[in-house]
PDB file of C-alpha atoms in Angstrom:
ATOM      1  CA  MET A  39     107.067  90.791 116.661  1.00 47.00           C
ATOM      2  CA  PHE A  40     103.283  90.731 116.619  1.00 49.00           C
ATOM      3  CA  PRO A  41     101.312  87.460 116.439  1.00 51.00           C
ATOM      4  CA  ALA A  42     100.008  86.293 113.056  1.00 53.00           C
ATOM      5  CA  LYS A  43      97.207  88.524 111.758  1.00 68.00           C
ATOM      6  CA  HIS A  44      98.039  91.136 114.388  1.00 83.00           C
ATOM      7  CA  TYR A  45      98.932  94.595 113.174  1.00 92.00           C
ATOM      8  CA  PRO A  46     100.463  97.568 114.999  1.00 96.00           C
ATOM      9  CA  PHE A  47      98.522 100.798 115.471  1.00 98.00           C
ATOM     10  CA  LYS A  48      98.745 104.079 117.340  1.00 99.00           C
ATOM     11  CA  LYS A  49      95.908 105.885 119.086  1.00 99.00           C
ATOM     12  CA  LEU A  50      96.048 109.699 118.957  1.00 99.00           C
ATOM     13  CA  HIS A  51      93.587 112.489 119.526  1.00 99.00           C
ATOM     14  CA  GLY A  52      93.321 116.073 118.368  1.00 99.00           C
ATOM     15  CA  ALA A  53      91.476 118.104 121.017  1.00 98.00           C
ATOM     16  CA  GLY A  54      89.564 114.980 122.048  1.00 98.00           C
ATOM     17  CA  ASN A  55      88.719 113.924 118.481  1.00 99.00           C
ATOM     18  CA  ASP A  56      90.311 110.445 118.612  1.00 99.00           C
ATOM     19  CA  PHE A  57      91.704 108.199 115.906  1.00 99.00           C
ATOM     20  CA  ILE A  58      93.192 104.771 115.292  1.00 99.00           C
ATOM     21  CA  ILE A  59      96.116 105.230 112.893  1.00 99.00           C
ATOM     22  CA  MET A  60      98.062 102.464 111.153  1.00 98.00           C
ATOM     23  CA  HIS A  61      99.901 101.646 107.962  1.00 97.00           C
ATOM     24  CA  ALA A  62      97.437 100.549 105.290  1.00 96.00           C
ATOM     25  CA  PRO A  63      97.315  96.721 105.287  1.00 93.00           C
ATOM     26  CA  VAL A  64      97.725  94.747 102.051  1.00 89.00           C
ATOM     27  CA  GLU A  65      94.248  93.254 102.384  1.00 90.00           C
ATOM     28  CA  PRO A  66      91.596  96.008 102.260  1.00 92.00           C
ATOM     29  CA  LEU A  67      89.462  96.322 105.381  1.00 95.00           C
ATOM     30  CA  THR A  68      85.707  95.991 105.021  1.00 95.00           C
ATOM     31  CA  ASN A  69      83.384  98.751 106.182  1.00 96.00           C
ATOM     32  CA  LYS A  70      81.947  96.476 108.872  1.00 95.00           C
ATOM     33  CA  PHE A  71      85.414  95.596 110.153  1.00 95.00           C
ATOM     34  CA  ILE A  72      86.393  99.270 110.350  1.00 97.00           C
ATOM     35  CA  GLU A  73      83.164  99.946 112.234  1.00 97.00           C
ATOM     36  CA  MET A  74      84.101  97.180 114.672  1.00 95.00           C
ATOM     37  CA  LEU A  75      87.612  98.603 115.195  1.00 96.00           C
ATOM     38  CA  CYS A  76      86.124 102.012 116.037  1.00 98.00           C
ATOM     39  CA  HIS A  77      83.450 100.569 118.339  1.00 97.00           C
ATOM     40  CA  ARG A  78      84.111 101.586 121.946  1.00 96.00           C
ATOM     41  CA  ASN A  79      83.000  98.217 123.339  1.00 94.00           C
ATOM     42  CA  PHE A  80      83.885  95.654 120.672  1.00 91.00           C
ATOM     43  CA  GLY A  81      86.995  97.338 119.242  1.00 94.00           C
ATOM     44  CA  ILE A  82      89.718  99.811 120.089  1.00 96.00           C
ATOM     45  CA  GLY A  83      87.304 102.724 120.092  1.00 98.00           C
ATOM     46  CA  ALA A  84      87.639 105.928 118.086  1.00 99.00           C
ATOM     47  CA  ASP A  85      85.834 108.596 116.100  1.00 98.00           C
ATOM     48  CA  GLY A  86      87.604 107.266 113.010  1.00 98.00           C
ATOM     49  CA  LEU A  87      90.312 105.127 111.430  1.00 99.00           C
ATOM     50  CA  ILE A  88      93.190 106.550 109.389  1.00 99.00           C
ATOM     51  CA  LEU A  89      95.224 104.352 107.046  1.00 98.00           C
ATOM     52  CA  ILE A  90      98.627 105.686 106.021  1.00 99.00           C
ATOM     53  CA  SER A  91     100.316 104.735 102.751  1.00 97.00           C
ATOM     54  CA  LYS A  92     102.998 106.025 100.417  1.00 92.00           C
ATOM     55  CA  GLY A  93     101.969 108.876  98.177  1.00 84.00           C
ATOM     56  CA  GLU A  94     103.305 110.184  94.907  1.00 85.00           C
ATOM     57  CA  LYS A  95     105.651 113.134  95.475  1.00 93.00           C
ATOM     58  CA  VAL A  96     104.302 113.615  99.013  1.00 98.00           C
ATOM     59  CA  ASP A  97     105.390 112.368 102.427  1.00 98.00           C
ATOM     60  CA  PHE A  98     102.308 110.185 102.836  1.00 98.00           C
ATOM     61  CA  LYS A  99      98.730 109.566 101.797  1.00 98.00           C
ATOM     62  CA  MET A 100      95.913 109.331 104.343  1.00 98.00           C
ATOM     63  CA  ASP A 101      92.615 107.523 103.898  1.00 98.00           C
ATOM     64  CA  TYR A 102      90.066 108.461 106.529  1.00 99.00           C
ATOM     65  CA  TYR A 103      87.072 106.384 107.625  1.00 98.00           C
ATOM     66  CA  ASN A 104      84.366 107.485 110.034  1.00 98.00           C
ATOM     67  CA  ALA A 105      83.303 105.306 112.949  1.00 98.00           C
ATOM     68  CA  ASP A 106      80.528 103.843 110.772  1.00 97.00           C
ATOM     69  CA  GLY A 107      83.207 102.334 108.519  1.00 97.00           C
ATOM     70  CA  TYR A 108      82.744 104.656 105.556  1.00 97.00           C
ATOM     71  CA  GLY A 109      85.017 107.315 104.086  1.00 96.00           C
ATOM     72  CA  GLY A 110      84.343 110.041 101.581  1.00 90.00           C
ATOM     73  CA  SER A 111      85.526 113.232 103.249  1.00 95.00           C
ATOM     74  CA  MET A 112      88.501 115.016 104.755  1.00 98.00           C
ATOM     75  CA  CYS A 113      89.057 115.081 108.517  1.00 98.00           C
ATOM     76  CA  GLY A 114      90.916 118.144 109.777  1.00 99.00           C
ATOM     77  CA  ASN A 115      91.924 116.839 113.191  1.00 99.00           C
ATOM     78  CA  GLY A 116      92.637 113.479 111.574  1.00 99.00           C
ATOM     79  CA  GLY A 117      95.022 115.171 109.167  1.00 99.00           C
ATOM     80  CA  ARG A 118      96.849 116.804 112.053  1.00 99.00           C
ATOM     81  CA  ALA A 119      97.056 113.459 113.899  1.00 99.00           C
ATOM     82  CA  ALA A 120      98.231 111.715 110.716  1.00 99.00           C
ATOM     83  CA  ALA A 121     101.076 114.229 110.451  1.00 99.00           C
ATOM     84  CA  VAL A 122     102.206 113.236 113.949  1.00 99.00           C
ATOM     85  CA  PHE A 123     102.030 109.549 112.969  1.00 99.00           C
ATOM     86  CA  ALA A 124     104.218 110.283 109.925  1.00 98.00           C
ATOM     87  CA  PHE A 125     106.644 112.217 112.116  1.00 98.00           C
ATOM     88  CA  LEU A 126     106.898 109.291 114.561  1.00 97.00           C
ATOM     89  CA  GLU A 127     106.673 106.327 112.183  1.00 97.00           C
ATOM     90  CA  LEU A 128     107.944 107.523 108.796  1.00 96.00           C
ATOM     91  CA  ASN A 129     110.689 109.858 110.005  1.00 94.00           C
ATOM     92  CA  ALA A 130     108.931 112.700 108.222  1.00 96.00           C
ATOM     93  CA  LYS A 131     110.364 116.149 108.833  1.00 97.00           C
ATOM     94  CA  LYS A 132     108.475 118.725 110.856  1.00 98.00           C
ATOM     95  CA  ASN A 133     107.350 120.355 107.620  1.00 99.00           C
ATOM     96  CA  MET A 134     105.658 117.878 105.318  1.00 99.00           C
ATOM     97  CA  GLN A 135     103.081 117.447 102.595  1.00 99.00           C
ATOM     98  CA  PHE A 136     100.370 114.818 102.417  1.00 99.00           C
ATOM     99  CA  GLU A 137      97.534 113.755 100.172  1.00 98.00           C
ATOM    100  CA  ALA A 138      93.941 113.327 101.349  1.00 98.00           C
ATOM    101  CA  ILE A 139      90.653 112.763  99.567  1.00 97.00           C
ATOM    102  CA  ASP A 140      90.254 116.508  98.952  1.00 97.00           C
ATOM    103  CA  GLY A 141      93.756 117.065  97.588  1.00 97.00           C
ATOM    104  CA  LEU A 142      97.160 118.110  98.913  1.00 98.00           C
ATOM    105  CA  HIS A 143      97.807 119.575 102.365  1.00 99.00           C
ATOM    106  CA  GLN A 144     100.833 121.070 104.059  1.00 99.00           C
ATOM    107  CA  ALA A 145     101.533 120.138 107.671  1.00 99.00           C
ATOM    108  CA  GLU A 146     103.876 121.525 110.296  1.00 99.00           C
ATOM    109  CA  ILE A 147     104.808 120.048 113.661  1.00 99.00           C
ATOM    110  CA  ILE A 148     105.306 123.313 115.533  1.00 99.00           C
ATOM    111  CA  GLN A 149     106.201 121.675 118.846  1.00 98.00           C
ATOM    112  CA  ALA A 150     106.839 118.088 119.944  1.00 97.00           C
ATOM    113  CA  LEU A 151     107.219 117.356 123.646  1.00 96.00           C
ATOM    114  CA  GLU A 152     106.846 113.923 125.315  1.00 92.00           C
ATOM    115  CA  GLY A 153     103.829 112.762 123.347  1.00 96.00           C
ATOM    116  CA  SER A 154     102.193 116.190 123.104  1.00 98.00           C
ATOM    117  CA  PHE A 155     102.281 118.064 119.819  1.00 99.00           C
ATOM    118  CA  ASP A 156     101.233 121.420 118.418  1.00 99.00           C
ATOM    119  CA  VAL A 157     100.308 120.866 114.771  1.00 99.00           C
ATOM    120  CA  LYS A 158      98.860 122.906 111.951  1.00 99.00           C
ATOM    121  CA  ILE A 159      97.717 121.867 108.491  1.00 99.00           C
ATOM    122  CA  SER A 160      96.633 123.802 105.435  1.00 99.00           C
ATOM    123  CA  MET A 161      93.010 123.562 104.359  1.00 99.00           C
ATOM    124  CA  ASN A 162      91.514 124.171 100.935  1.00 98.00           C
ATOM    125  CA  ASP A 163      90.533 127.641  99.773  1.00 98.00           C
ATOM    126  CA  ILE A 164      86.884 128.479 100.400  1.00 98.00           C
ATOM    127  CA  THR A 165      85.050 130.442  97.729  1.00 96.00           C
ATOM    128  CA  ASP A 166      81.623 128.799  97.556  1.00 97.00           C
ATOM    129  CA  PHE A 167      79.074 128.759 100.378  1.00 98.00           C
ATOM    130  CA  ASP A 168      75.416 129.397 101.204  1.00 98.00           C
ATOM    131  CA  LEU A 169      74.963 132.067 103.870  1.00 97.00           C
ATOM    132  CA  ASN A 170      72.037 133.786 105.543  1.00 96.00           C
ATOM    133  CA  GLU A 171      71.684 135.727 108.798  1.00 93.00           C
ATOM    134  CA  ASP A 172      71.768 132.710 111.119  1.00 94.00           C
ATOM    135  CA  ARG A 173      73.227 129.727 109.249  1.00 98.00           C
ATOM    136  CA  LEU A 174      76.088 128.839 106.900  1.00 99.00           C
ATOM    137  CA  ILE A 175      76.394 125.812 104.621  1.00 99.00           C
ATOM    138  CA  VAL A 176      79.953 125.235 103.411  1.00 98.00           C
ATOM    139  CA  ASN A 177      82.312 122.443 102.396  1.00 98.00           C
ATOM    140  CA  THR A 178      85.658 122.679 104.195  1.00 98.00           C
ATOM    141  CA  GLY A 179      86.796 119.239 103.027  1.00 97.00           C
ATOM    142  CA  SER A 180      83.633 117.820 104.553  1.00 97.00           C
ATOM    143  CA  PRO A 181      80.122 119.324 104.277  1.00 98.00           C
ATOM    144  CA  HIS A 182      79.085 121.483 107.231  1.00 99.00           C
ATOM    145  CA  TYR A 183      76.002 123.311 108.431  1.00 99.00           C
ATOM    146  CA  VAL A 184      76.769 126.035 111.010  1.00 99.00           C
ATOM    147  CA  LYS A 185      73.939 127.662 112.956  1.00 98.00           C
ATOM    148  CA  ARG A 186      74.017 130.452 115.508  1.00 97.00           C
ATOM    149  CA  CYS A 187      72.958 129.507 119.009  1.00 96.00           C
ATOM    150  CA  ASP A 188      72.197 131.511 122.176  1.00 95.00           C
ATOM    151  CA  ASN A 189      72.406 128.706 124.757  1.00 95.00           C
ATOM    152  CA  LEU A 190      75.048 126.281 123.541  1.00 98.00           C
ATOM    153  CA  ALA A 191      75.661 124.613 126.899  1.00 97.00           C
ATOM    154  CA  GLY A 192      71.971 123.827 127.378  1.00 97.00           C
ATOM    155  CA  LEU A 193      71.336 122.701 123.805  1.00 98.00           C
ATOM    156  CA  ASP A 194      69.953 119.190 123.230  1.00 98.00           C
ATOM    157  CA  LEU A 195      72.450 118.697 120.424  1.00 98.00           C
ATOM    158  CA  ILE A 196      71.551 115.170 119.323  1.00 98.00           C
ATOM    159  CA  ASN A 197      67.814 115.747 118.929  1.00 98.00           C
ATOM    160  CA  THR A 198      68.275 119.209 117.433  1.00 98.00           C
ATOM    161  CA  ALA A 199      71.006 118.231 114.973  1.00 99.00           C
ATOM    162  CA  THR A 200      69.669 114.883 113.740  1.00 98.00           C
ATOM    163  CA  PRO A 201      66.875 116.228 111.463  1.00 98.00           C
ATOM    164  CA  ILE A 202      69.345 118.693 109.900  1.00 98.00           C
ATOM    165  CA  ARG A 203      71.986 115.990 109.429  1.00 98.00           C
ATOM    166  CA  TYR A 204      69.551 113.918 107.314  1.00 98.00           C
ATOM    167  CA  ASP A 205      67.823 116.809 105.502  1.00 97.00           C
ATOM    168  CA  LYS A 206      68.225 115.996 101.800  1.00 95.00           C
ATOM    169  CA  ASN A 207      67.316 119.583 100.910  1.00 95.00           C
ATOM    170  CA  ILE A 208      70.657 120.541 102.448  1.00 95.00           C
ATOM    171  CA  SER A 209      72.725 117.604 101.168  1.00 93.00           C
ATOM    172  CA  GLU A 210      71.811 114.300  99.547  1.00 92.00           C
ATOM    173  CA  GLU A 211      74.706 112.592 101.353  1.00 93.00           C
ATOM    174  CA  GLY A 212      74.025 114.205 104.710  1.00 96.00           C
ATOM    175  CA  VAL A 213      75.813 117.024 106.508  1.00 98.00           C
ATOM    176  CA  ASN A 214      77.790 117.630 109.698  1.00 98.00           C
ATOM    177  CA  VAL A 215      75.859 119.940 112.013  1.00 99.00           C
ATOM    178  CA  ASN A 216      77.486 122.661 114.119  1.00 99.00           C
ATOM    179  CA  PHE A 217      75.999 125.063 116.643  1.00 99.00           C
ATOM    180  CA  MET A 218      78.062 128.148 117.380  1.00 98.00           C
ATOM    181  CA  GLU A 219      77.756 130.736 120.137  1.00 98.00           C
ATOM    182  CA  ARG A 220      79.607 134.020 120.478  1.00 97.00           C
ATOM    183  CA  THR A 221      80.055 135.071 124.100  1.00 95.00           C
ATOM    184  CA  ASN A 222      82.232 138.027 125.155  1.00 94.00           C
ATOM    185  CA  GLY A 223      83.877 137.959 121.751  1.00 92.00           C
ATOM    186  CA  GLU A 224      84.794 134.261 122.047  1.00 96.00           C
ATOM    187  CA  ILE A 225      83.525 131.518 119.701  1.00 98.00           C
ATOM    188  CA  TYR A 226      82.210 128.272 121.199  1.00 98.00           C
ATOM    189  CA  LEU A 227      81.285 125.278 119.073  1.00 99.00           C
ATOM    190  CA  ARG A 228      79.543 121.928 119.368  1.00 99.00           C
ATOM    191  CA  THR A 229      79.455 119.490 116.448  1.00 99.00           C
ATOM    192  CA  TYR A 230      77.325 116.488 115.525  1.00 99.00           C
ATOM    193  CA  GLU A 231      79.402 114.469 113.052  1.00 98.00           C
ATOM    194  CA  LYS A 232      77.814 112.347 110.382  1.00 97.00           C
ATOM    195  CA  GLY A 233      79.433 108.922 110.216  1.00 97.00           C
ATOM    196  CA  VAL A 234      80.020 109.084 113.953  1.00 97.00           C
ATOM    197  CA  GLU A 235      76.327 109.898 114.473  1.00 98.00           C
ATOM    198  CA  ASN A 236      77.067 111.606 117.737  1.00 98.00           C
ATOM    199  CA  GLU A 237      78.660 114.690 119.206  1.00 99.00           C
ATOM    200  CA  THR A 238      82.446 114.713 119.005  1.00 98.00           C
ATOM    201  CA  LEU A 239      84.660 116.621 121.424  1.00 99.00           C
ATOM    202  CA  ALA A 240      86.101 118.638 118.541  1.00 99.00           C
ATOM    203  CA  CYS A 241      85.926 118.765 114.747  1.00 99.00           C
ATOM    204  CA  GLY A 242      88.643 120.339 112.613  1.00 99.00           C
ATOM    205  CA  THR A 243      86.637 120.883 109.442  1.00 99.00           C
ATOM    206  CA  GLY A 244      83.765 122.062 111.653  1.00 99.00           C
ATOM    207  CA  ALA A 245      86.033 124.562 113.410  1.00 99.00           C
ATOM    208  CA  THR A 246      87.146 125.797 109.992  1.00 99.00           C
ATOM    209  CA  ALA A 247      83.515 126.233 108.954  1.00 99.00           C
ATOM    210  CA  ALA A 248      82.771 128.075 112.212  1.00 98.00           C
ATOM    211  CA  ALA A 249      85.738 130.392 111.646  1.00 98.00           C
ATOM    212  CA  ILE A 250      84.420 131.251 108.184  1.00 98.00           C
ATOM    213  CA  ALA A 251      80.988 131.894 109.699  1.00 98.00           C
ATOM    214  CA  ALA A 252      82.533 134.139 112.371  1.00 97.00           C
ATOM    215  CA  ALA A 253      84.346 136.108 109.686  1.00 97.00           C
ATOM    216  CA  LEU A 254      81.194 136.557 107.618  1.00 97.00           C
ATOM    217  CA  TRP A 255      78.858 137.366 110.518  1.00 97.00           C
ATOM    218  CA  TYR A 256      81.163 139.242 112.890  1.00 96.00           C
ATOM    219  CA  ASP A 257      84.098 140.277 110.670  1.00 95.00           C
ATOM    220  CA  ILE A 258      86.528 138.342 112.897  1.00 93.00           C
ATOM    221  CA  PRO A 259      89.862 138.083 111.012  1.00 90.00           C
ATOM    222  CA  THR A 260      91.113 134.967 112.799  1.00 89.00           C
ATOM    223  CA  ALA A 261      89.335 132.666 115.200  1.00 91.00           C
ATOM    224  CA  LYS A 262      90.088 130.567 118.250  1.00 97.00           C
ATOM    225  CA  ILE A 263      87.329 127.975 118.410  1.00 98.00           C
ATOM    226  CA  HIS A 264      86.509 126.618 121.858  1.00 98.00           C
ATOM    227  CA  SER A 265      85.303 122.996 121.773  1.00 98.00           C
ATOM    228  CA  LYS A 266      84.643 120.548 124.600  1.00 98.00           C
ATOM    229  CA  GLY A 267      87.926 118.739 123.937  1.00 98.00           C
ATOM    230  CA  GLY A 268      90.132 121.799 123.545  1.00 98.00           C
ATOM    231  CA  ASP A 269      90.796 124.889 121.472  1.00 99.00           C
ATOM    232  CA  LEU A 270      91.481 125.022 117.742  1.00 99.00           C
ATOM    233  CA  GLU A 271      92.779 128.041 115.871  1.00 98.00           C
ATOM    234  CA  VAL A 272      91.890 128.915 112.289  1.00 99.00           C
ATOM    235  CA  ASN A 273      93.802 131.521 110.289  1.00 98.00           C
ATOM    236  CA  PHE A 274      93.169 132.683 106.735  1.00 98.00           C
ATOM    237  CA  LYS A 275      93.475 135.515 104.261  1.00 98.00           C
ATOM    238  CA  ARG A 276      90.206 137.093 103.215  1.00 97.00           C
ATOM    239  CA  GLU A 277      89.382 139.046 100.094  1.00 96.00           C
ATOM    240  CA  GLY A 278      85.672 139.772 100.036  1.00 93.00           C
ATOM    241  CA  GLN A 279      83.894 136.412  99.944  1.00 95.00           C
ATOM    242  CA  LYS A 280      87.065 134.467  99.156  1.00 98.00           C
ATOM    243  CA  PHE A 281      89.137 132.754 101.862  1.00 98.00           C
ATOM    244  CA  THR A 282      92.645 131.566 101.010  1.00 98.00           C
ATOM    245  CA  ASP A 283      95.750 130.401 102.880  1.00 98.00           C
ATOM    246  CA  VAL A 284      93.499 128.664 105.424  1.00 99.00           C
ATOM    247  CA  TRP A 285      95.291 126.925 108.318  1.00 99.00           C
ATOM    248  CA  LEU A 286      93.942 124.767 111.126  1.00 99.00           C
ATOM    249  CA  ARG A 287      96.065 124.563 114.277  1.00 99.00           C
ATOM    250  CA  GLY A 288      95.710 122.766 117.587  1.00 99.00           C
ATOM    251  CA  PRO A 289      96.969 120.089 119.968  1.00 99.00           C
ATOM    252  CA  VAL A 290      97.585 116.429 119.151  1.00 99.00           C
ATOM    253  CA  GLN A 291      98.207 113.900 121.902  1.00 99.00           C
ATOM    254  CA  PHE A 292      99.695 110.410 121.596  1.00 98.00           C
ATOM    255  CA  VAL A 293      97.486 108.136 123.737  1.00 98.00           C
ATOM    256  CA  PHE A 294      98.795 104.580 123.374  1.00 98.00           C
ATOM    257  CA  GLU A 295      99.960 101.983 120.864  1.00 98.00           C
ATOM    258  CA  GLY A 296      99.367  98.275 120.478  1.00 96.00           C
ATOM    259  CA  SER A 297      98.427  95.577 118.009  1.00 95.00           C
ATOM    260  CA  VAL A 298      95.037  94.537 116.704  1.00 92.00           C
ATOM    261  CA  ASN A 299      93.822  91.301 115.141  1.00 88.00           C
ATOM    262  CA  LEU A 300      93.029  92.040 111.490  1.00 86.00           C
ATOM    263  CA  ASP A 301      91.471  88.646 110.850  1.00 81.00           C
ATOM    264  CA  GLN A 302      88.239  89.817 109.241  1.00 75.00           C
ATOM    265  CA  LYS A 303      86.647  86.402 109.690  1.00 68.00           C
ATOM    266  CA  GLN A 304      86.116  87.226 113.352  1.00 63.00           C
ATOM    267  CA  SER A 305      82.483  87.194 114.401  1.00 53.00           C
ATOM    268  CA  PHE A 306      81.019  89.769 116.774  1.00 55.00           C
ATOM    269  CA  ALA A 307      77.430  89.604 117.938  1.00 51.00           C
ATOM    270  CA  ALA A 308      76.826  93.316 117.393  1.00 53.00           C
ATOM    271  CA  PHE A 309      78.096  93.154 113.807  1.00 50.00           C
TER     272      PHE A 309
END
């Protein structure tokens, strides 16, 4: 039993993109409280929070919140981690369906071994994007800007990405910014995530956007995306400018579990 106001959670990461995952509490959490939970000094620490609840005619429903406490978009690695949570906590089968803000997704636990998982989820079809010779703007469940880069390792990502992230000519709500480099036929990616307002070790919707960019620029039929936190694989069927049957695959790791005080009357100096 957990103490009063304490609530169980699991911490998981998908290629270094880390999440706090728990059953959705009865009392809604405020944006500031979610921000505190995700804070790496004052809270548990994570790129985002995922709340799991029952869905209609699906195995579960996921609500995703960025580290700033706000939702509004799909998280690809979060969806893969949520599938593992459902497998562990809800006795979901290895093949399952879940609902997210952008609609329904299929998920498959391909391998489960002592806290390490190989997981893939379906992503939405992609038929609408803005492409030129060195950048792609596309929504893969979350809005992304992908730009070609010749020196990814030496890139000052934060200072280079920040003006693009807030450019209202690209998106009124802001955009995730990705820099992609092709070296010896391999695709390398770094992502600045809005809502986290920092570089993340991997980004699932960003990897999906990069795979679409690689297909359009280099005619690559399937892509392994190398990120700082690990590799993600994106597969799809392509017919001209239309991408269907899109799947995102990669590792998910259980990190730890515990309980957290959900008393939102707590006061923290930084919040």
